[in-house]
Each structure stands twice: as structure tokens, then as C-alpha cells.
PDB file of C-alpha atoms in Angstrom:
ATOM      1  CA  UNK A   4       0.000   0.000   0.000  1.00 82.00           C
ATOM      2  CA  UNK A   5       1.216   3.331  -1.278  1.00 91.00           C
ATOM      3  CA  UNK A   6       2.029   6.327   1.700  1.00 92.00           C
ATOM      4  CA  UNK A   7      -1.080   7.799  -0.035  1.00 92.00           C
ATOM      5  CA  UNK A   8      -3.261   5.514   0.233  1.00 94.00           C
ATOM      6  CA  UNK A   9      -2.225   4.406   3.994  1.00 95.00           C
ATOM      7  CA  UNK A  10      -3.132   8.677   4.420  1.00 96.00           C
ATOM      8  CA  UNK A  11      -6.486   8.238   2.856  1.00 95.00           C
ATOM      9  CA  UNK A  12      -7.469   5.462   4.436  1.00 96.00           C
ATOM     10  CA  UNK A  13      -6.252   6.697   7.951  1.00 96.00           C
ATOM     11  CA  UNK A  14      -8.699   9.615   6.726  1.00 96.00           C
ATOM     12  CA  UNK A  15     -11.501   8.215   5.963  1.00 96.00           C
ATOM     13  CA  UNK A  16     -10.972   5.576   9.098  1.00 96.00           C
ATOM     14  CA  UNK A  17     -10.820   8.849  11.550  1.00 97.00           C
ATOM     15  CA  UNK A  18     -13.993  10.442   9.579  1.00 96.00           C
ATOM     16  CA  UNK A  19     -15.774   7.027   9.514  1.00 95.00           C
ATOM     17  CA  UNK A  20     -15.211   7.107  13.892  1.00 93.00           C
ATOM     18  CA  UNK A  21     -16.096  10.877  14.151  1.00 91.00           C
ATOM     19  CA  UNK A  22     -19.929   9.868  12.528  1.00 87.00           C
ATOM     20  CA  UNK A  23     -20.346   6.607  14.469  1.00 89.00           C
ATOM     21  CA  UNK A  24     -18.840   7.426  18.064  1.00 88.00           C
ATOM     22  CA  UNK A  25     -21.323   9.843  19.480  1.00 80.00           C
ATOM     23  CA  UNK A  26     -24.210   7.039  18.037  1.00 79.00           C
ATOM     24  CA  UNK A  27     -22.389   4.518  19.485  1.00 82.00           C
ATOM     25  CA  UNK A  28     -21.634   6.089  22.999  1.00 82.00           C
ATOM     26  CA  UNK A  29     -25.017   7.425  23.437  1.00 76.00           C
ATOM     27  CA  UNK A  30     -23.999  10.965  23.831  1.00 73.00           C
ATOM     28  CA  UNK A  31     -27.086  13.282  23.344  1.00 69.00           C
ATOM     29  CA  UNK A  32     -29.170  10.660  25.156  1.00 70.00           C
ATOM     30  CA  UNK A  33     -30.485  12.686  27.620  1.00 72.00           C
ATOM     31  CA  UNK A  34     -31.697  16.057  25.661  1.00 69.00           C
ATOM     32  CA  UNK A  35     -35.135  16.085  23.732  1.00 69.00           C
ATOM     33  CA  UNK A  36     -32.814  16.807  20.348  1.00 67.00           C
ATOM     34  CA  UNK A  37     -29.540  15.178  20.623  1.00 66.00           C
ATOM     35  CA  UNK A  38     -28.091  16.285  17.508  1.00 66.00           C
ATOM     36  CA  UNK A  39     -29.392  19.808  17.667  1.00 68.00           C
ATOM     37  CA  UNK A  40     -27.398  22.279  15.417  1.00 72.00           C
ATOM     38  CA  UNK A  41     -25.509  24.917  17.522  1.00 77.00           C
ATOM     39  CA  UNK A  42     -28.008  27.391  16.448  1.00 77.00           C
ATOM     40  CA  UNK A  43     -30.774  25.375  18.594  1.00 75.00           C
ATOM     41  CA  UNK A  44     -28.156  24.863  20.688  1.00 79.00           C
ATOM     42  CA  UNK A  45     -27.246  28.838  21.329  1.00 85.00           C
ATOM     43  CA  UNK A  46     -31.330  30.006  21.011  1.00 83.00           C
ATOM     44  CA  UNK A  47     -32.075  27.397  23.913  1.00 83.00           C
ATOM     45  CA  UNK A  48     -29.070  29.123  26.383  1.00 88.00           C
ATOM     46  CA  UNK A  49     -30.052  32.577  25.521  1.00 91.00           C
ATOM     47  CA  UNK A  50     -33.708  31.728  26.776  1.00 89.00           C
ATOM     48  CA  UNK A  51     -32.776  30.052  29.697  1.00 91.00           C
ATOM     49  CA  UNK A  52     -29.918  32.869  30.900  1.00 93.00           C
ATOM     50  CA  UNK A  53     -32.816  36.112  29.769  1.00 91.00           C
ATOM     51  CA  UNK A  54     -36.427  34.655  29.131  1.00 89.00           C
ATOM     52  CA  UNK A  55     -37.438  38.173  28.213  1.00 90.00           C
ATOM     53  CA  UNK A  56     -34.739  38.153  25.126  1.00 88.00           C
ATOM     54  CA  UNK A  57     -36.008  39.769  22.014  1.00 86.00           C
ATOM     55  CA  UNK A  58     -34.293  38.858  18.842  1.00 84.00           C
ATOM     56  CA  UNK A  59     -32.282  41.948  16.834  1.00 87.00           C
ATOM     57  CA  UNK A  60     -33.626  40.831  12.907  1.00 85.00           C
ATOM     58  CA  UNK A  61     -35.460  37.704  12.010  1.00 85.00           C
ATOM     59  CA  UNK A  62     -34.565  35.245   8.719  1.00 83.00           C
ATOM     60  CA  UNK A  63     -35.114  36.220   5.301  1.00 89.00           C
ATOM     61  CA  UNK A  64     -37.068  32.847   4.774  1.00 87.00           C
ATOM     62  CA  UNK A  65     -38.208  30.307   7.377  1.00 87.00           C
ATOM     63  CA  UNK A  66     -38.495  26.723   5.757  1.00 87.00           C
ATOM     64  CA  UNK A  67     -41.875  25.310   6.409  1.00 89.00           C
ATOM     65  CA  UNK A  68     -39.788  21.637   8.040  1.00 85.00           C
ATOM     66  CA  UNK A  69     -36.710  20.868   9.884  1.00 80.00           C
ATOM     67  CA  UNK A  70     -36.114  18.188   6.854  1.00 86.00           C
ATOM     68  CA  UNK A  71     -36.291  21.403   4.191  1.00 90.00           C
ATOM     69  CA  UNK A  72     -33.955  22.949   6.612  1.00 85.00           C
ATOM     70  CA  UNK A  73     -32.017  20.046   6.621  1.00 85.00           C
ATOM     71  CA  UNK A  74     -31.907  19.813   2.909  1.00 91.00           C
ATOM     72  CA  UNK A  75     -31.178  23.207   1.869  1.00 92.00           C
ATOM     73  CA  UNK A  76     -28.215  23.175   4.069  1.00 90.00           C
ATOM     74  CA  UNK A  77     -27.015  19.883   2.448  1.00 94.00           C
ATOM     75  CA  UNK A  78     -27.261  21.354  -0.901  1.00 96.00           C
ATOM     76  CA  UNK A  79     -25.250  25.031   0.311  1.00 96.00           C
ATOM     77  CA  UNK A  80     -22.742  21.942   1.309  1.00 96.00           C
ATOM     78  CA  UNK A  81     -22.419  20.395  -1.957  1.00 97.00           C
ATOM     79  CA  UNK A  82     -22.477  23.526  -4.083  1.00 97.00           C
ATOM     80  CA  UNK A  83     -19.724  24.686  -1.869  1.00 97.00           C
ATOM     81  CA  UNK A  84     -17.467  21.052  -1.967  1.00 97.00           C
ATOM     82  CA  UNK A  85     -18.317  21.455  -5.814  1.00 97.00           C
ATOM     83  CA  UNK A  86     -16.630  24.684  -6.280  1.00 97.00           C
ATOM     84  CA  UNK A  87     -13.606  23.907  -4.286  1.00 97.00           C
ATOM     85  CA  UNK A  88     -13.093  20.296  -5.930  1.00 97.00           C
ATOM     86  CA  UNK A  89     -13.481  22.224  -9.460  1.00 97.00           C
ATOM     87  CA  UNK A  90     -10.781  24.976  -8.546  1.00 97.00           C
ATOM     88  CA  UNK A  91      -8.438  22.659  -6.801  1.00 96.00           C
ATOM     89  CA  UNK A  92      -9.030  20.235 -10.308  1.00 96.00           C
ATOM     90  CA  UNK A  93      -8.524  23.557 -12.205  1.00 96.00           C
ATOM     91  CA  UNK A  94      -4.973  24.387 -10.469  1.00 96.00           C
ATOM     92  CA  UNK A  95      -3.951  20.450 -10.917  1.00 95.00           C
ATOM     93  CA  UNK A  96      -4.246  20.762 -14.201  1.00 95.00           C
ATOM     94  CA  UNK A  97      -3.051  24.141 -15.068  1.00 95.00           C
ATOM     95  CA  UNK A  98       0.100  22.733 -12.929  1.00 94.00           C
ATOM     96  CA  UNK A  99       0.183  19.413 -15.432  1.00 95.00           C
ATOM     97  CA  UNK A 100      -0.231  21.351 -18.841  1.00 94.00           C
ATOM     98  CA  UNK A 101       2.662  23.931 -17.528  1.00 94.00           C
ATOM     99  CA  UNK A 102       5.053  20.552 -16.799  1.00 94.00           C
ATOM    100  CA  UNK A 103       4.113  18.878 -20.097  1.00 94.00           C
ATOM    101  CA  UNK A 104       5.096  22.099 -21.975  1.00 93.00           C
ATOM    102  CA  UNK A 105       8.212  22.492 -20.411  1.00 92.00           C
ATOM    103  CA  UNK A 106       9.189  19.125 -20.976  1.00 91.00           C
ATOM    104  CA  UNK A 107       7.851  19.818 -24.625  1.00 91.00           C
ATOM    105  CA  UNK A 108      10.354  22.431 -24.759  1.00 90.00           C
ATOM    106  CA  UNK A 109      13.012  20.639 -23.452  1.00 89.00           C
ATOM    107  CA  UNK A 110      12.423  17.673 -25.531  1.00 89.00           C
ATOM    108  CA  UNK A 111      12.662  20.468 -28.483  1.00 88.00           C
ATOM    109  CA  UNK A 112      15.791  22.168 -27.595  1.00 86.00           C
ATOM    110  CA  UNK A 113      17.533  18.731 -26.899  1.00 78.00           C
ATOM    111  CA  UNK A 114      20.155  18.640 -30.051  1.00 74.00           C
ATOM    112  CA  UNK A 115      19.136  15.679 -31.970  1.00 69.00           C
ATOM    113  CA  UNK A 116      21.608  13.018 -33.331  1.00 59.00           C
ATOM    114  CA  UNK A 117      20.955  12.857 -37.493  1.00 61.00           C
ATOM    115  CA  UNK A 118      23.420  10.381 -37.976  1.00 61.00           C
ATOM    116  CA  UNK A 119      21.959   7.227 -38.856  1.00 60.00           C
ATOM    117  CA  UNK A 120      24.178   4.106 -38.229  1.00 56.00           C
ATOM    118  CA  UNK A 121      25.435   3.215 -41.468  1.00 52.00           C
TER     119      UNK A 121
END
């Protein structure tokens, strides 16, 4: 196995345990919402510390569900990881054509040996 591919899978191992372990362990277990976002998370403290708290702006748009909620943030996700995969591919391949040039140019330059072996 290649020292890449021992990094990736070490990866993907240690992203694999960081999605399983709080299932596994229970933790969350004793709120009504275990996996609350920290938004939920910050709006419940702020109630608790001042009941009387009154909100500065509200949201441009509420989703009608926690699911749309759910699935709108997915999607900013995805459109996001799509950009940065595309300008990471961009640069890895800007980086490629520049090296095959080069060696083009090289190859070009390199005096060539016309004699043929008689």
C-alpha cells in the first residue's frame, strides 16, 4: 500500500469514527434533540440565561420543516465542496499542462543526433 493511500485510508478511518462514536456512545441521550445544530443549541441558552430576550432581525425565509432545513443546508454543502473540488481540479491541471510544456520544450531544444548508423 502506497504512503497515499495508507493517508487516505487513515482519513476516511478517523472520519468514519467521528460519525459513528457519538451514536455509538449514546452521547445526546439525555436532551429532547440530541443532535441539535448549535443554532438550537445557542437560542435554547439565551432563553434560559434572559427569558425576556427579544431577537435583533429575524430570517429572510423560514423553511416550512426541519427536513427542508435540513436539505437546503445539504445542498449550500455540496455547491460549496463542488466549487472547491473544481478549482483545486482547475490548479492540478493548469500545474500538469505547464510541466508537459516544459518538458515539450526541453524535448525540443535537446540537439538531436541525425546520424543514422550506417
Amino acid at each position: 500500500m502506497s504512503r497515499n493511500a495508507r493517508i487516505n485510508a487513515l482519513l476516511l478511518l478517523a472520519v468514519a469514527a467521528l460519525a459513528v462514536l457519538p451514536l455509538v456512545l449514546g452521547l445526546g441521550d439525555h436532551k429532547e434533540e440530541p443532535f441539535a445544530g448549535a443554532d438550537a443549541e445557542a437560542e435554547t441558552a439565551i432563553t434560559e440565561i434572559e427569558p425576556d430576550y427579544e431577537p435583533w432581525f429575524s430570517p429572510l425565509y423560514e423553511p416550512p420543516s426541519g427536513e427542508i432545513e435540513s436539505a437546503l443546508f445539504a445542498l449550500q454543502a455540496a455547491l460549496g465542496a463542488g466549487v472547491l473540488a473544481y478549482y483545486f481540479g482547475l490548479r492540478r491541471g493548469r500545474r500538469q499542462g505547464e510541466q508537459r510544456a516544459v518538458a515539450a520544450a526541453e524535448a525540443a531544444a535537446a540537439p538531436r543526433d541525425t546520424s543514422e548508423g550506417d
